[in-house]
mmCIF file of C-alpha atoms in Angstrom:
data_model
loop_
_atom_site.group_PDB
_atom_site.id
_atom_site.type_symbol
_atom_site.label_atom_id
_atom_site.label_comp_id
_atom_site.label_asym_id
_atom_site.label_seq_id
_atom_site.Cartn_x
_atom_site.Cartn_y
_atom_site.Cartn_z
ATOM 1 C CA MET A 284 86.953 -15.496 8.279
ATOM 2 C CA SER A 285 85.277 -11.951 9.076
ATOM 3 C CA ASP A 286 84.863 -9.421 5.779
ATOM 4 C CA GLN A 287 86.574 -7.611 7.432
ATOM 5 C CA ASP A 288 89.773 -10.148 6.973
ATOM 6 C CA LEU A 289 88.058 -11.197 2.929
ATOM 7 C CA LEU A 290 88.975 -7.190 2.482
ATOM 8 C CA LEU A 291 91.693 -6.762 0.246
ATOM 9 C CA PRO A 292 93.135 -3.016 -0.429
ATOM 10 C CA GLU A 293 92.059 -0.375 -2.031
ATOM 11 C CA ASN A 294 94.316 -0.900 -5.413
ATOM 12 C CA ALA A 295 94.045 -4.727 -5.716
ATOM 13 C CA VAL A 296 93.387 -6.432 -8.439
ATOM 14 C CA LEU A 297 91.425 -9.712 -7.999
ATOM 15 C CA LEU A 298 92.487 -12.334 -10.912
ATOM 16 C CA HIS A 299 89.308 -15.880 -10.827
ATOM 17 C CA ILE A 300 90.635 -17.961 -12.477
ATOM 18 C CA GLY A 301 88.107 -20.792 -12.357
ATOM 19 C CA PRO A 302 88.009 -24.303 -12.810
ATOM 20 C CA PHE A 303 85.408 -24.999 -14.907
ATOM 21 C CA LYS A 304 81.618 -25.884 -13.031
ATOM 22 C CA THR A 305 82.663 -24.126 -9.673
ATOM 23 C CA GLY A 306 79.758 -21.186 -10.546
ATOM 24 C CA SER A 307 81.243 -18.887 -12.535
ATOM 25 C CA THR A 308 79.340 -18.644 -15.363
ATOM 26 C CA ALA A 309 77.012 -17.186 -12.534
ATOM 27 C CA LEU A 310 79.298 -15.035 -10.768
ATOM 28 C CA GLN A 311 80.650 -13.434 -13.487
ATOM 29 C CA SER A 312 76.881 -12.431 -14.597
ATOM 30 C CA ALA A 313 76.333 -10.753 -11.235
ATOM 31 C CA LEU A 314 79.126 -9.094 -12.088
ATOM 32 C CA TRP A 315 78.190 -7.760 -15.706
ATOM 33 C CA ALA A 316 75.277 -7.036 -14.602
ATOM 34 C CA ARG A 317 76.763 -3.825 -12.006
ATOM 35 C CA ARG A 318 79.374 -2.801 -13.148
ATOM 36 C CA ASP A 319 78.458 0.538 -13.633
ATOM 37 C CA GLU A 320 77.295 0.636 -9.901
ATOM 38 C CA MET A 321 80.501 -0.230 -8.998
ATOM 39 C CA ALA A 322 82.118 3.468 -9.159
ATOM 40 C CA PRO A 323 81.130 4.493 -5.879
ATOM 41 C CA TYR A 324 82.855 1.483 -3.866
ATOM 42 C CA GLY A 325 85.989 1.808 -5.384
ATOM 43 C CA VAL A 326 85.082 -0.822 -8.536
ATOM 44 C CA ALA A 327 86.111 -2.210 -11.428
ATOM 45 C CA TYR A 328 85.415 -4.959 -13.737
ATOM 46 C CA PRO A 329 86.680 -3.938 -16.808
ATOM 47 C CA GLY A 330 86.367 -5.533 -20.257
ATOM 48 C CA ARG A 331 83.673 -6.259 -22.906
ATOM 49 C CA TRP A 332 81.709 -9.394 -21.864
ATOM 50 C CA ARG A 333 80.936 -10.529 -18.710
ATOM 51 C CA ARG A 334 84.365 -12.446 -19.109
ATOM 52 C CA LEU A 335 88.035 -12.071 -20.271
ATOM 53 C CA PHE A 336 87.164 -14.436 -23.048
ATOM 54 C CA GLY A 337 88.766 -12.943 -26.869
ATOM 55 C CA VAL A 338 91.623 -10.912 -24.632
ATOM 56 C CA GLY A 339 92.032 -13.839 -22.417
ATOM 57 C CA HIS A 340 92.976 -16.043 -25.833
ATOM 58 C CA ALA A 341 95.015 -13.040 -26.988
ATOM 59 C CA LEU A 342 97.105 -13.881 -24.174
ATOM 60 C CA MET A 343 97.131 -17.654 -23.806
ATOM 61 C CA ARG A 344 97.603 -17.684 -28.256
ATOM 62 C CA TRP A 345 95.159 -20.125 -27.991
ATOM 63 C CA ALA A 346 91.340 -19.964 -28.979
ATOM 64 C CA PRO A 347 88.281 -22.742 -28.726
ATOM 65 C CA ARG A 348 86.997 -24.692 -32.200
ATOM 66 C CA GLY A 349 85.391 -22.005 -34.307
ATOM 67 C CA HIS A 350 86.897 -18.846 -33.145
ATOM 68 C CA ALA A 351 90.005 -17.332 -34.280
ATOM 69 C CA VAL A 352 93.580 -16.737 -31.694
ATOM 70 C CA PRO A 353 93.359 -12.585 -31.469
ATOM 71 C CA ASP A 354 96.683 -10.509 -31.306
ATOM 72 C CA VAL A 355 98.352 -10.618 -28.324
ATOM 73 C CA SER A 356 98.548 -6.338 -28.837
ATOM 74 C CA VAL A 357 94.343 -7.034 -27.349
ATOM 75 C CA TRP A 358 95.822 -8.642 -24.205
ATOM 76 C CA ASP A 359 98.752 -5.784 -24.349
ATOM 77 C CA GLU A 360 95.928 -3.205 -24.874
ATOM 78 C CA PHE A 361 93.414 -3.742 -22.137
ATOM 79 C CA ALA A 362 96.545 -4.977 -19.292
ATOM 80 C CA ALA A 363 97.526 -1.172 -20.246
ATOM 81 C CA GLN A 364 93.412 -0.265 -19.306
ATOM 82 C CA VAL A 365 94.212 -2.332 -15.900
ATOM 83 C CA ARG A 366 97.434 -0.960 -14.705
ATOM 84 C CA ALA A 367 96.189 2.863 -15.293
ATOM 85 C CA LEU A 368 92.874 1.796 -12.808
ATOM 86 C CA ASP A 369 95.227 1.880 -10.230
ATOM 87 C CA ASP A 370 93.318 3.626 -7.194
ATOM 88 C CA VAL A 371 90.221 1.242 -6.954
ATOM 89 C CA ARG A 372 90.171 -1.848 -6.574
ATOM 90 C CA VAL A 373 89.933 -4.564 -10.277
ATOM 91 C CA CYS A 374 87.952 -7.454 -10.660
ATOM 92 C CA LEU A 375 89.124 -9.942 -13.627
ATOM 93 C CA SER A 376 87.903 -12.804 -14.251
ATOM 94 C CA THR A 377 87.938 -15.949 -16.888
ATOM 95 C CA GLU A 378 88.445 -19.563 -16.245
ATOM 96 C CA ASP A 379 90.677 -20.064 -19.117
ATOM 97 C CA PHE A 380 93.416 -18.492 -17.361
ATOM 98 C CA GLY A 381 92.634 -21.380 -15.112
ATOM 99 C CA ARG A 382 94.213 -24.006 -17.589
ATOM 100 C CA LEU A 383 97.438 -22.401 -18.562
ATOM 101 C CA GLN A 384 100.128 -24.622 -19.753
ATOM 102 C CA LYS A 385 103.016 -22.159 -19.387
ATOM 103 C CA ILE A 386 104.643 -20.348 -16.754
ATOM 104 C CA GLU A 387 105.718 -17.843 -19.242
ATOM 105 C CA ARG A 388 101.843 -17.059 -19.975
ATOM 106 C CA SER A 389 101.194 -16.948 -16.681
ATOM 107 C CA ARG A 390 104.740 -13.983 -15.601
ATOM 108 C CA LYS A 391 103.907 -12.130 -18.705
ATOM 109 C CA ILE A 392 99.928 -11.276 -16.726
ATOM 110 C CA ALA A 393 100.981 -11.374 -13.308
ATOM 111 C CA GLU A 394 103.945 -8.765 -14.794
ATOM 112 C CA ASP A 395 101.179 -7.101 -17.420
ATOM 113 C CA LEU A 396 99.024 -6.609 -14.713
ATOM 114 C CA GLY A 397 100.670 -5.550 -11.402
ATOM 115 C CA ALA A 398 102.835 -8.335 -10.027
ATOM 116 C CA ASP A 399 102.354 -5.871 -6.307
ATOM 117 C CA ARG A 400 98.793 -5.683 -6.753
ATOM 118 C CA LEU A 401 97.907 -9.034 -7.317
ATOM 119 C CA HIS A 402 95.962 -11.040 -5.650
ATOM 120 C CA ILE A 403 94.251 -14.467 -7.807
ATOM 121 C CA VAL A 404 91.319 -16.811 -6.423
ATOM 122 C CA TYR A 405 90.212 -20.096 -7.041
ATOM 123 C CA VAL A 406 87.341 -22.294 -6.598
ATOM 124 C CA ALA A 407 87.182 -26.048 -5.022
ATOM 125 C CA ARG A 408 84.490 -27.824 -5.686
ATOM 126 C CA ARG A 409 84.017 -31.575 -5.212
ATOM 127 C CA PHE A 410 85.383 -33.648 -7.668
ATOM 128 C CA ASP A 411 82.095 -35.842 -7.212
ATOM 129 C CA ARG A 412 79.807 -33.633 -7.925
ATOM 130 C CA LEU A 413 82.175 -31.416 -10.361
ATOM 131 C CA LEU A 414 83.098 -34.607 -12.427
ATOM 132 C CA PRO A 415 79.033 -34.762 -13.663
ATOM 133 C CA SER A 416 79.169 -30.693 -14.337
ATOM 134 C CA HIS A 417 82.028 -31.319 -16.264
ATOM 135 C CA TRP A 418 81.841 -34.079 -18.314
ATOM 136 C CA GLN A 419 77.984 -32.442 -19.903
ATOM 137 C CA GLU A 420 80.412 -29.408 -20.571
ATOM 138 C CA ARG A 421 82.217 -31.352 -23.026
ATOM 139 C CA ILE A 422 79.994 -32.034 -24.702
ATOM 140 C CA LYS A 423 78.560 -28.053 -25.426
ATOM 141 C CA SER A 424 82.573 -28.189 -26.792
ATOM 142 C CA HIS A 425 82.546 -31.875 -29.415
ATOM 143 C CA ASP A 426 83.659 -34.934 -27.953
ATOM 144 C CA THR A 427 81.319 -37.691 -28.359
ATOM 145 C CA ARG A 428 83.030 -39.805 -25.694
ATOM 146 C CA SER A 429 79.548 -41.392 -23.403
ATOM 147 C CA TYR A 430 79.636 -39.955 -19.559
ATOM 148 C CA ASP A 431 81.328 -44.214 -18.634
ATOM 149 C CA GLU A 432 84.191 -43.085 -21.327
ATOM 150 C CA TRP A 433 84.238 -39.683 -20.194
ATOM 151 C CA LEU A 434 84.924 -40.093 -16.782
ATOM 152 C CA GLN A 435 87.689 -43.466 -17.578
ATOM 153 C CA ALA A 436 90.265 -42.180 -19.222
ATOM 154 C CA VAL A 437 89.874 -38.787 -16.532
ATOM 155 C CA LEU A 438 90.429 -41.325 -13.509
ATOM 156 C CA LEU A 439 92.289 -44.547 -15.446
ATOM 157 C CA GLY A 440 93.904 -42.316 -17.944
ATOM 158 C CA ASP A 441 97.221 -39.676 -18.417
ATOM 159 C CA ASP A 442 98.102 -36.860 -20.423
ATOM 160 C CA LYS A 443 97.942 -38.168 -23.304
ATOM 161 C CA ASP A 444 94.121 -38.198 -23.682
ATOM 162 C CA GLU A 445 92.461 -35.006 -23.863
ATOM 163 C CA ALA A 446 90.118 -35.624 -21.315
ATOM 164 C CA HIS A 447 92.035 -36.486 -18.931
ATOM 165 C CA ARG A 448 94.636 -33.669 -19.976
ATOM 166 C CA SER A 449 91.353 -31.001 -20.594
ATOM 167 C CA PHE A 450 90.585 -31.336 -16.834
ATOM 168 C CA TRP A 451 93.464 -32.017 -14.979
ATOM 169 C CA SER A 452 94.830 -29.289 -16.209
ATOM 170 C CA SER A 453 92.804 -26.636 -14.394
ATOM 171 C CA ASN A 454 91.684 -28.798 -11.153
ATOM 172 C CA ASP A 455 95.136 -30.459 -10.000
ATOM 173 C CA ILE A 456 95.918 -27.811 -7.698
ATOM 174 C CA ASN A 457 99.407 -28.198 -7.528
ATOM 175 C CA ARG A 458 100.053 -28.303 -10.807
ATOM 176 C CA VAL A 459 97.577 -25.052 -10.666
ATOM 177 C CA ALA A 460 99.910 -23.024 -7.943
ATOM 178 C CA SER A 461 102.928 -24.607 -9.594
ATOM 179 C CA LEU A 462 102.234 -21.234 -12.037
ATOM 180 C CA TRP A 463 101.302 -18.962 -9.657
ATOM 181 C CA LEU A 464 103.492 -19.184 -6.901
ATOM 182 C CA ASP A 465 106.923 -17.318 -8.341
ATOM 183 C CA PHE A 466 104.630 -14.283 -8.922
ATOM 184 C CA VAL A 467 102.070 -14.448 -6.425
ATOM 185 C CA PRO A 468 103.073 -15.645 -2.519
ATOM 186 C CA ALA A 469 100.550 -17.988 -0.738
ATOM 187 C CA GLU A 470 99.240 -16.186 1.695
ATOM 188 C CA ARG A 471 97.925 -13.621 -2.133
ATOM 189 C CA PHE A 472 96.802 -17.301 -3.633
ATOM 190 C CA THR A 473 92.860 -17.582 -2.563
ATOM 191 C CA VAL A 474 90.948 -20.955 -2.409
ATOM 192 C CA ILE A 475 87.137 -21.157 -1.533
ATOM 193 C CA THR A 476 85.194 -24.278 -0.667
ATOM 194 C CA THR A 477 81.854 -24.365 -2.106
ATOM 195 C CA ASP A 478 78.610 -25.354 -1.491
ATOM 196 C CA ASP A 479 76.569 -26.969 -3.780
ATOM 197 C CA SER A 480 73.631 -26.092 -1.258
ATOM 198 C CA ASP A 481 74.130 -22.657 -1.346
ATOM 199 C CA ARG A 482 75.085 -20.848 -5.664
ATOM 200 C CA ALA A 483 75.491 -16.852 -3.355
ATOM 201 C CA LEU A 484 78.156 -18.238 -1.220
ATOM 202 C CA LEU A 485 79.952 -17.573 -4.370
ATOM 203 C CA LEU A 486 78.383 -13.948 -4.437
ATOM 204 C CA ARG A 487 78.390 -12.835 -1.071
ATOM 205 C CA VAL A 488 82.940 -14.033 -0.343
ATOM 206 C CA PHE A 489 82.973 -11.909 -3.641
ATOM 207 C CA GLU A 490 81.636 -9.022 -2.026
ATOM 208 C CA SER A 491 83.865 -9.520 1.073
ATOM 209 C CA MET A 492 86.546 -9.144 -1.196
ATOM 210 C CA LEU A 493 85.394 -6.296 -3.116
ATOM 211 C CA GLY A 494 83.885 -3.547 -0.223
ATOM 212 C CA LEU A 495 80.166 -4.236 -2.139
ATOM 213 C CA PRO A 496 77.753 -4.166 0.537
ATOM 214 C CA ASP A 497 76.516 -7.366 1.145
ATOM 215 C CA GLY A 498 73.840 -7.759 -0.958
ATOM 216 C CA PHE A 499 74.427 -5.896 -3.789
ATOM 217 C CA LEU A 500 75.422 -8.821 -6.160
ATOM 218 C CA THR A 501 71.856 -11.479 -7.535
ATOM 219 C CA LEU A 502 72.701 -14.469 -8.196
ATOM 220 C CA ASP A 503 70.895 -14.982 -12.736
ATOM 221 C CA THR A 504 69.326 -18.413 -12.174
ATOM 222 C CA ASN A 505 69.224 -18.111 -15.629
ATOM 223 C CA SER A 506 73.323 -17.845 -16.251
ATOM 224 C CA ASN A 507 74.559 -21.446 -17.960
ATOM 225 C CA ALA A 508 71.805 -24.056 -17.104
ATOM 226 C CA SER A 509 72.390 -27.617 -16.648
ATOM 227 C CA LEU A 510 71.310 -29.978 -19.663
ATOM 228 C CA SER A 511 69.481 -32.313 -18.141
ATOM 229 C CA TYR A 512 71.408 -36.318 -18.920
ATOM 230 C CA ASN A 513 68.609 -36.742 -21.871
ATOM 231 C CA ALA A 514 69.388 -33.659 -23.759
ATOM 232 C CA THR A 515 73.055 -34.064 -23.173
ATOM 233 C CA GLU A 516 72.803 -37.279 -24.671
ATOM 234 C CA LEU A 517 71.091 -36.016 -27.225
ATOM 235 C CA LEU A 518 73.148 -33.411 -27.919
ATOM 236 C CA ARG A 519 76.613 -36.209 -27.784
ATOM 237 C CA ARG A 520 75.052 -37.655 -30.246
ATOM 238 C CA LEU A 521 74.417 -35.202 -32.296
ATOM 239 C CA ASN A 522 78.074 -34.612 -32.648
ATOM 240 C CA GLY A 523 79.142 -37.817 -33.451
ATOM 241 C CA VAL A 524 76.694 -36.729 -36.316
ATOM 242 C CA PHE A 525 79.004 -33.969 -36.722
ATOM 243 C CA GLU A 526 82.368 -35.273 -36.414
ATOM 244 C CA GLU A 527 81.863 -38.732 -39.576
ATOM 245 C CA ARG A 528 80.172 -35.940 -41.989
ATOM 246 C CA GLY A 529 83.085 -33.401 -41.279
ATOM 247 C CA TRP A 530 80.805 -30.878 -40.849
ATOM 248 C CA ASP A 531 82.466 -27.259 -39.976
ATOM 249 C CA ASP A 532 83.968 -26.148 -36.884
ATOM 250 C CA ARG A 533 82.100 -22.734 -37.443
ATOM 251 C CA ALA A 534 78.627 -24.576 -38.345
ATOM 252 C CA TYR A 535 79.432 -26.611 -35.013
ATOM 253 C CA ALA A 536 79.507 -23.464 -32.872
ATOM 254 C CA GLU A 537 76.718 -21.740 -34.737
ATOM 255 C CA LEU A 538 73.702 -23.875 -34.914
ATOM 256 C CA VAL A 539 74.568 -25.903 -31.849
ATOM 257 C CA GLN A 540 76.661 -24.536 -29.360
ATOM 258 C CA ARG A 541 74.314 -20.809 -30.104
ATOM 259 C CA GLY A 542 71.070 -22.634 -30.988
ATOM 260 C CA LEU A 543 70.937 -25.765 -29.877
ATOM 261 C CA VAL A 544 72.065 -26.180 -26.446
ATOM 262 C CA ALA A 545 71.310 -22.788 -25.742
ATOM 263 C CA SER A 546 66.736 -23.628 -26.585
ATOM 264 C CA LEU A 547 67.567 -26.548 -25.257
ATOM 265 C CA GLN A 548 68.621 -24.413 -22.130
ATOM 266 C CA GLU A 549 66.200 -21.946 -21.828
ATOM 267 C CA GLY A 550 63.090 -24.753 -22.094
ATOM 268 C CA ASP A 551 61.335 -25.870 -18.459
ATOM 269 C CA ARG A 552 62.649 -29.428 -17.290
ATOM 270 C CA SER A 553 60.676 -32.743 -18.496
ATOM 271 C CA GLU A 554 59.043 -35.436 -16.215
ATOM 272 C CA LEU A 555 61.196 -37.938 -18.698
ATOM 273 C CA ASP A 556 64.401 -36.079 -17.986
ATOM 274 C CA GLU A 557 66.685 -37.203 -15.751
ATOM 275 C CA ARG A 558 70.415 -36.062 -13.872
ATOM 276 C CA ILE A 559 73.326 -36.835 -14.946
ATOM 277 C CA PRO A 560 73.652 -40.244 -12.701
ATOM 278 C CA PRO A 561 76.263 -39.297 -9.668
ATOM 279 C CA VAL A 562 80.365 -41.693 -9.922
ATOM 280 C CA PRO A 563 79.408 -45.087 -10.613
ATOM 281 C CA ALA A 564 81.156 -47.755 -8.269
ATOM 282 C CA TRP A 565 83.904 -48.332 -9.938
ATOM 283 C CA ALA A 566 85.082 -44.361 -9.931
ATOM 284 C CA ALA A 567 84.105 -44.310 -6.352
ATOM 285 C CA GLU A 568 87.348 -45.297 -4.426
ATOM 286 C CA HIS A 569 89.628 -42.774 -7.654
ATOM 287 C CA VAL A 570 86.991 -39.879 -6.272
ATOM 288 C CA ALA A 571 88.048 -39.857 -3.011
ATOM 289 C CA ALA A 572 91.365 -40.567 -3.262
ATOM 290 C CA ARG A 573 91.902 -37.883 -5.119
ATOM 291 C CA SER A 574 89.791 -35.382 -2.882
ATOM 292 C CA GLN A 575 92.067 -35.734 0.013
ATOM 293 C CA GLY A 576 94.931 -35.470 -2.157
ATOM 294 C CA ARG A 577 94.189 -32.524 -3.004
ATOM 295 C CA ILE A 578 93.404 -31.631 0.780
ATOM 296 C CA ASP A 579 96.427 -32.974 1.467
ATOM 297 C CA ALA A 580 98.153 -30.060 -1.106
ATOM 298 C CA ILE A 581 95.997 -27.238 -0.469
ATOM 299 C CA ARG A 582 97.087 -28.052 3.465
ATOM 300 C CA SER A 583 100.536 -28.292 2.249
ATOM 301 C CA LEU A 584 101.114 -25.519 0.350
ATOM 302 C CA GLY A 585 99.914 -22.655 2.254
ATOM 303 C CA LEU A 586 96.682 -21.417 0.323
ATOM 304 C CA ASN A 587 94.691 -18.961 1.734
ATOM 305 C CA VAL A 588 91.492 -20.780 2.687
ATOM 306 C CA VAL A 589 88.085 -19.675 2.852
ATOM 307 C CA GLY A 590 86.052 -21.991 4.207
ATOM 308 C CA ASP A 591 85.815 -25.594 5.520
ATOM 309 C CA LEU A 592 88.419 -27.819 3.786
ATOM 310 C CA ASP A 593 87.217 -31.012 4.532
ATOM 311 C CA THR A 594 83.433 -30.986 2.907
ATOM 312 C CA LEU A 595 86.049 -31.278 0.054
ATOM 313 C CA ALA A 596 86.245 -35.299 1.229
ATOM 314 C CA THR A 597 84.257 -37.020 -1.565
ATOM 315 C CA PRO A 598 82.882 -41.111 0.499
ATOM 316 C CA VAL A 599 84.597 -43.632 -1.173
ATOM 317 C CA SER A 600 81.139 -45.254 -1.529
ATOM 318 C CA SER A 601 78.738 -42.623 -3.956
ATOM 319 C CA GLY A 602 76.188 -44.697 -3.632
ATOM 320 C CA GLY A 603 76.077 -44.910 -7.514
ATOM 321 C CA ALA A 604 75.830 -48.260 -10.279
ATOM 322 C CA ASP A 605 78.148 -49.475 -10.788
ATOM 323 C CA ARG A 606 78.643 -48.972 -14.174
ATOM 324 C CA PRO A 607 75.618 -45.543 -15.758
ATOM 325 C CA VAL A 608 72.740 -45.920 -17.417
ATOM 326 C CA GLU A 609 72.728 -44.553 -20.646
ATOM 327 C CA VAL A 610 69.228 -42.872 -22.284
ATOM 328 C CA ASP A 611 67.711 -43.321 -25.211
ATOM 329 C CA LEU A 612 64.701 -41.834 -25.486
ATOM 330 C CA VAL A 613 62.997 -37.392 -25.621
ATOM 331 C CA SER A 614 60.195 -35.671 -25.052
ATOM 332 C CA LEU A 615 59.515 -34.481 -27.987
ATOM 333 C CA ASP A 616 59.093 -30.871 -25.843
ATOM 334 C CA THR A 617 63.048 -31.213 -25.394
ATOM 335 C CA ALA A 618 63.535 -31.981 -29.715
ATOM 336 C CA SER A 619 61.356 -29.135 -30.779
ATOM 337 C CA ARG A 620 63.416 -26.288 -28.676
ATOM 338 C CA ALA A 621 66.032 -28.031 -30.082
ATOM 339 C CA VAL A 622 64.994 -27.847 -33.777
ATOM 340 C CA VAL A 623 63.307 -24.886 -33.149
ATOM 341 C CA GLY A 624 67.301 -23.761 -31.358
ATOM 342 C CA VAL A 625 69.342 -24.935 -34.756
ATOM 343 C CA VAL A 626 66.759 -23.553 -37.037
ATOM 344 C CA THR A 627 66.560 -19.978 -35.357
ATOM 345 C CA ALA A 628 70.399 -19.902 -35.781
ATOM 346 C CA SER A 629 69.593 -20.450 -39.694
ATOM 347 C CA LEU A 630 67.696 -17.340 -39.864
ATOM 348 C CA ARG A 631 69.989 -15.419 -38.128
ATOM 349 C CA GLU A 632 73.324 -16.634 -39.907
ATOM 350 C CA GLU A 633 71.368 -15.959 -43.289
ATOM 351 C CA GLU A 634 70.155 -12.773 -42.137
ATOM 352 C CA ARG A 635 72.916 -11.688 -41.278
ATOM 353 C CA GLN A 636 74.623 -12.317 -45.048
ATOM 354 C CA ARG A 637 71.647 -10.298 -46.310
ATOM 355 C CA ASP A 638 73.051 -7.924 -43.522
ATOM 356 C CA LYS A 639 76.356 -8.265 -45.493
ATOM 357 C CA ALA A 640 75.076 -8.297 -48.999
ATOM 358 C CA ASP A 641 73.389 -5.142 -48.538
ATOM 359 C CA ARG A 642 76.442 -3.623 -46.802
ATOM 360 C CA ALA A 643 78.674 -4.471 -50.214
ATOM 361 C CA ARG A 644 75.636 -3.214 -51.571
ATOM 362 C CA ARG A 645 75.435 -0.144 -50.691
ATOM 363 C CA ALA A 646 79.624 -0.020 -50.429
ATOM 364 C CA ALA A 647 79.426 -0.216 -54.264
ATOM 365 C CA ASP A 648 77.162 2.078 -54.735
ATOM 366 C CA ALA A 649 78.918 4.487 -53.413
ATOM 367 C CA GLN A 650 81.961 3.801 -55.984
ATOM 368 C CA VAL A 651 82.188 6.404 -58.753
ATOM 369 C CA SER A 652 82.853 4.187 -61.716
ATOM 370 C CA ALA A 653 85.772 4.104 -63.367
ATOM 371 C CA PRO A 654 86.213 4.651 -67.052
ATOM 372 C CA GLY A 655 86.562 2.060 -68.832
ATOM 373 C CA GLY A 656 84.293 -0.095 -66.712
ATOM 374 C CA PRO A 657 80.881 -0.358 -65.805
ATOM 375 C CA ALA A 658 78.400 0.840 -63.800
ATOM 376 C CA VAL A 659 77.958 -0.331 -60.559
ATOM 377 C CA ALA A 660 74.806 1.220 -59.489
ATOM 378 C CA HIS A 661 72.482 -1.574 -60.346
ATOM 379 C CA THR A 662 73.949 -4.232 -60.621
ATOM 380 C CA SER A 663 73.953 -7.746 -58.861
ATOM 381 C CA SER A 664 76.074 -7.779 -55.500
ATOM 382 C CA ARG A 665 78.436 -10.334 -57.098
ATOM 383 C CA ALA A 666 78.283 -7.933 -60.067
ATOM 384 C CA MET A 667 79.919 -5.498 -57.917
ATOM 385 C CA LEU A 668 82.048 -7.438 -55.409
ATOM 386 C CA ARG A 669 83.535 -8.545 -58.737
ATOM 387 C CA GLU A 670 84.021 -5.328 -59.837
ATOM 388 C CA ILE A 671 85.555 -3.467 -56.625
ATOM 389 C CA GLY A 672 88.110 -6.936 -56.780
ATOM 390 C CA ARG A 673 89.233 -5.606 -60.677
ATOM 391 C CA ARG A 674 89.508 -2.125 -59.588
ATOM 392 C CA GLN A 675 91.548 -2.348 -57.445
ATOM 393 C CA TRP A 676 93.708 -4.920 -58.954
ATOM 394 C CA ALA A 677 93.889 -2.054 -61.482
ATOM 395 C CA ARG A 678 95.290 0.443 -58.724
ATOM 396 C CA VAL A 679 98.389 -1.831 -57.423
ATOM 397 C CA THR A 680 99.792 -3.218 -61.103
ATOM 398 C CA ARG A 681 99.395 0.334 -61.705
ATOM 399 C CA ARG A 682 101.845 1.343 -58.753
ATOM 400 C CA GLY A 683 104.603 -0.891 -60.181
ATOM 401 C CA PRO A 684 106.345 -3.638 -57.756
ATOM 402 C CA ARG A 685 107.357 -3.054 -53.800
ATOM 403 C CA SER A 686 110.408 -1.457 -52.212
ATOM 404 C CA THR A 687 111.356 -4.287 -50.176
ATOM 405 C CA GLY A 688 113.490 -2.468 -48.290
#
């Protein structure tokens, strides 16, 4: 297709729904970095972060482990802002919408954003290349299964298994499209076939769809960098320790995801580091069948396709070993980066707690001492918080019971 064929109407809302590990983070980072410079081209990329994180969770009534579910009003307010942008092309992106479970959610999205303006964009990547990346992503989110165990659940299991359900909820194109095609015609549901050999391809396609100049979006090679097989295995075993000891999700999010994983992603690879192996020989036939099924489904659904669908086919023989060999070594550099990440995150949390205590102390100092109560100046933060609580309770009890009418 030419750039002119891809160009969306001037008031279109382009909603990119992933799925995960198909170049989404690199695309979102590129759009976010240039969001303030899009206005002259009649393009808006609204939101408070590079992807619709809390906004999307508010709509889905769901959030990742360790995060609170925002009130649905967060989505409603955001959607109203998007509707008001009725004279520009609006681009939105979140992989979470690629795994919606209920058609009521996609209906609400279409109604709230404007079904007549809405264009859905979905990215398809070869399954034999997607699966290793997806396993790593699951390990970064608490999973404890080995690569081979996880593949067996995904390829041979069913929806009773969380690993199977999680992967196919966003990678079964029949299921995903069925949630949208009642509200968006097939020609406005676009599938982009991504090519691992050209990481900038997705950026060029989005430039054409949004009417941005060629080269306007630039690739951030550090965005969501992959971990080595060794580092992923280190993290998997740590996940097992978290599970055994019952450490909470908040500690995992702060110390592991924002600390250890972030630190490992920033470092250089060691000579000991290995790539996650290709799909093993036992899985190749299953992957090939799933790949052909997806190609046939996209054609039968009549979806708009950018790229060559046949590039999504995978060979029956993957070249992988019968079973992937598990690694049990990491370099000292990898180990030290992991420790540094956890320590850094711990110190960051400690500083936040100090700031919180300082704010409480300043708020207490600003209070005027109540009759019969202790003066709040020069007391400990714990004592001040107790005194504030006592005064609030005294005010409530003086008011008498509230009306229930």
